[in-house]
Short mmCIF file of C-alpha atoms in Angstrom, two decimals:
data_model
loop_
_atom_site.label_atom_id
_atom_site.label_comp_id
_atom_site.label_asym_id
_atom_site.label_seq_id
_atom_site.Cartn_x
_atom_site.Cartn_y
_atom_site.Cartn_z
CA MET A 1117 46.21 -38.42 -10.71
CA ALA A 1118 46.61 -39.70 -7.55
CA MET A 1119 45.35 -43.96 -7.81
CA MET A 1120 42.32 -44.56 -5.46
CA ASP A 1121 44.09 -47.61 -2.23
CA PRO A 1122 41.94 -50.33 -1.97
CA ALA A 1123 42.89 -50.28 1.25
CA PRO A 1124 40.48 -49.15 4.48
CA PRO A 1125 41.23 -46.14 7.03
CA GLU A 1126 41.74 -49.08 9.06
CA ALA A 1127 44.65 -50.60 7.71
CA LEU A 1128 46.28 -47.23 8.25
CA ARG A 1129 49.49 -47.41 10.82
CA PRO A 1130 48.58 -45.21 14.05
CA SER A 1131 52.08 -44.11 13.93
CA ALA A 1132 52.01 -43.21 10.16
CA LEU A 1133 49.75 -40.86 10.37
CA PRO A 1134 49.67 -37.31 9.95
CA ARG A 1135 48.74 -35.01 12.88
CA HIS A 1136 47.17 -32.34 11.22
CA VAL A 1137 45.40 -32.91 7.56
CA ALA A 1138 44.00 -29.68 5.40
CA VAL A 1139 41.52 -30.18 3.05
CA ILE A 1140 40.75 -27.50 -0.30
CA MET A 1141 37.63 -29.12 -0.99
CA ASP A 1142 37.48 -28.08 -4.79
CA GLY A 1143 34.73 -28.94 -7.97
CA ASN A 1144 31.46 -28.78 -6.51
CA GLY A 1145 30.53 -26.60 -9.04
CA ARG A 1146 31.43 -28.85 -11.80
CA TRP A 1147 30.32 -32.17 -10.26
CA ALA A 1148 27.43 -30.25 -10.42
CA SER A 1149 27.12 -28.90 -13.74
CA ALA A 1150 28.14 -32.01 -15.39
CA ARG A 1151 25.24 -33.79 -14.30
CA GLY A 1152 22.59 -30.94 -15.16
CA LEU A 1153 22.14 -29.14 -11.57
CA PRO A 1154 22.36 -26.25 -10.31
CA ARG A 1155 25.92 -25.27 -8.98
CA ILE A 1156 24.82 -24.97 -5.00
CA GLU A 1157 23.54 -28.86 -4.90
CA GLY A 1158 27.25 -29.67 -5.44
CA HIS A 1159 28.08 -28.20 -2.52
CA ARG A 1160 25.36 -29.75 -0.91
CA VAL A 1161 26.79 -33.51 -2.11
CA GLY A 1162 30.17 -32.15 -0.60
CA ALA A 1163 28.49 -31.84 2.97
CA GLU A 1164 28.48 -34.99 2.69
CA SER A 1165 32.12 -35.66 1.88
CA VAL A 1166 32.32 -33.03 4.82
CA ARG A 1167 30.54 -35.52 7.29
CA SER A 1168 32.24 -38.52 6.22
CA VAL A 1169 35.68 -36.73 6.05
CA THR A 1170 36.02 -35.58 9.78
CA ARG A 1171 34.01 -38.73 10.99
CA THR A 1172 37.34 -40.91 9.50
CA ALA A 1173 39.42 -38.22 10.87
CA ARG A 1174 38.11 -38.52 14.47
CA LYS A 1175 37.72 -42.27 14.35
CA LEU A 1176 41.65 -42.79 12.81
CA GLY A 1177 42.55 -39.95 15.49
CA ILE A 1178 44.63 -37.34 13.39
CA GLN A 1179 44.83 -34.06 15.90
CA ALA A 1180 43.27 -31.27 13.44
CA LEU A 1181 41.55 -31.21 10.33
CA THR A 1182 40.95 -28.61 8.74
CA LEU A 1183 38.75 -27.26 5.80
CA TYR A 1184 38.56 -24.07 2.74
CA ALA A 1185 35.11 -23.83 3.40
CA PHE A 1186 35.12 -20.22 2.10
CA SER A 1187 37.66 -18.26 0.34
CA ALA A 1188 38.24 -14.14 1.12
CA GLN A 1189 38.00 -14.08 -2.32
CA ASN A 1190 34.47 -15.85 -2.28
CA TRP A 1191 32.70 -13.53 -1.73
CA ALA A 1192 33.24 -12.22 -5.23
CA ARG A 1193 31.16 -14.71 -6.53
CA PRO A 1194 27.28 -14.12 -7.47
CA PRO A 1195 25.38 -12.70 -4.66
CA ALA A 1196 22.77 -15.58 -5.29
CA GLU A 1197 25.09 -18.06 -5.20
CA VAL A 1198 26.69 -16.30 -2.23
CA ALA A 1199 24.02 -16.35 0.12
CA ALA A 1200 22.97 -19.66 -0.76
CA LEU A 1201 26.62 -21.38 0.46
CA MET A 1202 25.49 -18.81 3.81
CA GLU A 1203 22.54 -21.21 4.07
CA LEU A 1204 24.67 -24.13 3.55
CA LEU A 1205 27.08 -23.27 5.66
CA ARG A 1206 24.00 -22.35 8.92
CA ASP A 1207 22.42 -25.84 7.50
CA TYR A 1208 26.11 -27.77 8.40
CA LEU A 1209 26.62 -25.80 11.61
CA VAL A 1210 23.22 -27.01 12.89
CA GLY A 1211 22.83 -30.15 11.53
CA GLU A 1212 26.60 -31.75 12.57
CA ARG A 1213 26.42 -29.75 16.17
CA GLY A 1214 25.29 -33.27 18.06
CA GLU A 1215 27.77 -34.92 16.30
CA ILE A 1216 30.59 -33.10 16.60
CA LEU A 1217 29.76 -32.32 21.14
CA ASP A 1218 29.17 -36.11 21.13
CA ASN A 1219 32.20 -36.96 19.69
CA ASP A 1220 34.39 -34.47 21.81
CA ILE A 1221 35.47 -32.72 18.51
CA ARG A 1222 36.68 -29.08 19.32
CA LEU A 1223 35.53 -26.62 16.81
CA ARG A 1224 37.02 -23.65 15.77
CA ALA A 1225 37.56 -21.07 12.41
CA ILE A 1226 39.71 -18.90 11.05
CA GLY A 1227 39.36 -16.40 8.60
CA ASP A 1228 37.33 -12.79 8.38
CA THR A 1229 34.30 -14.64 9.79
CA GLY A 1230 32.96 -10.89 11.16
CA ARG A 1231 31.35 -10.90 7.14
CA LEU A 1232 29.75 -14.01 7.37
CA PRO A 1233 25.66 -13.41 7.40
CA ALA A 1234 24.27 -13.82 11.00
CA ILE A 1235 22.48 -16.80 9.99
CA ALA A 1236 25.33 -18.59 10.02
CA ARG A 1237 27.81 -16.74 12.39
CA ASP A 1238 25.39 -16.58 14.82
CA PRO A 1239 25.47 -20.60 15.04
CA LEU A 1240 29.14 -20.94 13.81
CA GLU A 1241 29.78 -18.74 17.24
CA ALA A 1242 27.38 -20.79 19.36
CA LEU A 1243 29.00 -24.03 18.87
CA ILE A 1244 32.49 -22.98 18.50
CA ALA A 1245 31.86 -21.65 22.44
CA ASP A 1246 29.98 -25.23 23.05
CA SER A 1247 32.60 -27.20 22.15
CA ALA A 1248 35.72 -25.35 23.17
CA ASP A 1249 35.97 -27.96 25.89
CA ASN A 1250 36.22 -31.01 23.66
CA SER A 1251 39.68 -31.79 23.24
CA SER A 1252 39.48 -35.53 21.25
CA MET A 1253 39.71 -33.40 17.55
CA ILE A 1254 40.21 -29.92 16.59
CA LEU A 1255 38.17 -29.36 13.38
CA THR A 1256 38.94 -25.66 12.32
CA LEU A 1257 36.71 -24.43 9.56
CA ALA A 1258 38.73 -21.79 6.91
CA LEU A 1259 35.91 -19.14 6.25
CA SER A 1260 36.25 -16.08 4.68
CA TYR A 1261 39.50 -16.51 5.20
CA GLY A 1262 42.87 -16.04 2.60
CA GLY A 1263 46.61 -17.28 3.57
CA ARG A 1264 48.11 -13.89 2.56
CA GLU A 1265 45.86 -11.82 4.42
CA SER A 1266 46.87 -13.82 7.90
CA ILE A 1267 50.50 -13.68 6.59
CA ALA A 1268 49.48 -9.21 5.94
CA ALA A 1269 47.27 -9.35 9.87
CA ALA A 1270 50.50 -10.78 11.04
CA CYS A 1271 52.85 -8.63 10.31
CA ARG A 1272 50.39 -5.71 11.14
CA GLN A 1273 50.03 -7.08 14.41
CA ALA A 1274 54.12 -7.88 14.54
CA MET A 1275 54.67 -3.83 13.74
CA ILE A 1276 52.22 -2.85 16.60
CA GLU A 1277 53.78 -5.04 19.27
CA VAL A 1278 57.24 -3.57 17.89
CA LYS A 1279 56.06 0.20 18.08
CA SER A 1280 54.72 0.02 21.21
CA GLY A 1281 58.16 -1.99 22.41
CA GLN A 1282 56.45 -4.71 23.60
CA ARG A 1283 58.71 -6.91 20.84
CA ALA A 1284 62.43 -6.48 19.43
CA PRO A 1285 62.09 -6.50 15.63
CA GLU A 1286 65.37 -9.13 15.81
CA SER A 1287 63.43 -11.72 18.39
CA MET A 1288 60.68 -12.09 15.22
CA GLU A 1289 62.01 -15.10 14.20
CA PRO A 1290 59.75 -17.66 12.06
CA GLU A 1291 58.38 -19.29 15.79
CA ALA A 1292 57.58 -15.94 16.76
CA PHE A 1293 55.79 -15.13 14.19
CA SER A 1294 53.94 -18.25 13.32
CA ALA A 1295 52.44 -17.80 16.76
CA LEU A 1296 50.68 -14.60 15.95
CA LEU A 1297 48.45 -16.29 12.49
CA PRO A 1298 45.14 -17.83 13.65
CA THR A 1299 46.38 -21.50 12.95
CA ALA A 1300 48.63 -20.90 16.84
CA ALA A 1301 47.19 -24.02 18.36
CA LEU A 1302 47.37 -25.77 16.13
CA PRO A 1303 49.61 -28.83 15.23
CA PRO A 1304 52.25 -28.41 12.40
CA LEU A 1305 51.28 -28.47 9.01
CA ASP A 1306 51.70 -31.91 7.76
CA LEU A 1307 49.42 -32.78 4.30
CA VAL A 1308 47.39 -31.00 2.09
CA ILE A 1309 44.55 -32.48 0.25
CA ARG A 1310 43.35 -30.71 -2.62
CA THR A 1311 40.58 -32.21 -5.00
CA SER A 1312 39.36 -31.43 -8.65
CA GLY A 1313 42.83 -31.90 -10.35
CA GLU A 1314 43.59 -28.02 -9.63
CA ARG A 1315 47.44 -28.72 -8.49
CA ARG A 1316 47.93 -25.21 -6.38
CA LEU A 1317 46.90 -23.66 -2.90
CA SER A 1318 44.76 -21.29 -3.78
CA ASN A 1319 45.68 -18.48 -1.39
CA PHE A 1320 45.44 -21.23 1.58
CA LEU A 1321 47.29 -21.50 4.83
CA LEU A 1322 50.63 -20.17 2.46
CA TRP A 1323 52.75 -19.45 5.88
CA GLU A 1324 51.53 -23.11 7.40
CA ALA A 1325 52.40 -24.66 4.05
CA ALA A 1326 56.19 -24.71 4.20
CA TYR A 1327 56.77 -28.14 4.76
CA ALA A 1328 53.61 -30.34 4.34
CA GLU A 1329 53.17 -32.76 2.33
CA LEU A 1330 50.74 -31.90 -0.82
CA TYR A 1331 48.49 -34.60 -2.43
CA PHE A 1332 46.43 -34.25 -5.34
CA THR A 1333 44.01 -35.93 -6.36
CA ASP A 1334 41.24 -35.63 -9.83
CA GLU A 1335 38.93 -36.54 -8.10
CA LEU A 1336 36.13 -34.06 -7.45
CA TRP A 1337 34.82 -33.57 -4.07
CA PRO A 1338 31.64 -34.32 -3.52
CA ASP A 1339 33.06 -37.62 -4.32
CA PHE A 1340 35.30 -37.89 -2.43
CA ARG A 1341 34.36 -40.05 1.04
CA ARG A 1342 36.07 -42.56 3.07
CA GLU A 1343 37.88 -44.67 0.76
CA SER A 1344 38.86 -41.70 -0.60
CA PHE A 1345 40.89 -39.85 2.22
CA ALA A 1346 41.74 -43.18 3.52
CA ALA A 1347 44.30 -42.73 -0.18
CA ALA A 1348 45.20 -39.61 0.53
CA LEU A 1349 46.55 -40.59 3.80
CA ARG A 1350 48.20 -44.30 2.19
CA ASP A 1351 49.84 -42.06 -0.18
CA TYR A 1352 50.64 -39.78 2.88
CA GLU A 1353 52.22 -42.46 4.90
CA GLN A 1354 55.07 -43.41 1.88
CA ARG A 1355 56.67 -40.03 1.69
CA GLU A 1356 60.08 -39.46 3.38
CA ARG A 1357 59.53 -36.37 5.40
CA ARG A 1358 63.23 -34.71 5.50
CA PHE A 1359 62.77 -31.35 6.57
CA GLY A 1360 66.22 -29.79 4.83
CA GLN A 1361 67.83 -32.89 6.38
CA THR A 1362 69.32 -36.10 3.53
CA SER A 1363 68.04 -39.60 3.95
CA ALA A 1364 70.95 -40.50 5.72
CA GLN A 1365 70.83 -38.21 8.34
CA LEU A 1366 67.37 -39.09 9.03
CA ASP A 1367 68.53 -43.24 9.21
CA ALA A 1368 70.60 -41.55 11.43
CA GLY A 1369 67.46 -41.26 13.94
CA HIS A 1370 68.20 -37.24 14.02
CA ASP A 1371 65.28 -35.65 14.69
CA THR A 1372 63.06 -34.51 12.45
CA MET A 1373 61.09 -31.38 14.43
CA ALA A 1374 64.76 -30.08 15.18
CA GLY A 1375 65.26 -29.96 10.87
CA GLU A 1376 62.03 -28.79 10.50
CA LYS A 1377 63.00 -25.35 12.99
CA GLY A 1378 66.36 -25.43 11.67
CA ALA A 1379 65.30 -24.92 7.50
CA ILE A 1380 62.28 -22.65 8.79
CA ALA A 1381 64.83 -20.78 10.29
CA GLY A 1382 67.34 -20.64 7.22
CA THR A 1383 70.06 -22.37 9.22
#
């Protein structure tokens, strides 16, 4: 179980902050069930955690925050719950529109958003368009998203490019493949946070998480707010990121990003 750190977010060292944080927001239903409430109430309270974490990330200067809001597999949930989640998504997009625009946050979405109903898709597309020129932080919502589905789509695109002669097969190095993923415009993923005590990625950013640090907490998402986020960042601050190198190499001042590229390429 991850321990709560009493230090506030402001005490974190800016130089040690992750550039890109992704969150698997788990435990909404269990939070509600434990209180004798409908599951959707857990999602509703969880939206407050989204607001708190987004505000904190923006204030700290984190470049990118990606939230696993609705997976490709979540469509299999009871239709009434799916419909309620889509309404809640619409409410979030409408309610947070002013804050996102006023705080220079750019909204993006990854996943098969064409499956979203119009009540959610229309405000999503509008806010993506209206925030496109914002540059202080990128907030990405993973909606109807799956990591394996994302990789499969990139493979299909790569095959199309090879077949058409746009690309030679031997040119498809890991960096080139990464450019075909919907996360290509984001900084490398540094930290994945998962709430609720589960310790798996659940088909989230599988390619991107290859060298990400993983942080798991038993805290349910509706309870995960500013202080909880600070604890996760404090834990990340203590990690030694080697990217395939040794501690001695890092101490000698070798370029960690060069190590990351070499490790991913298998060199």
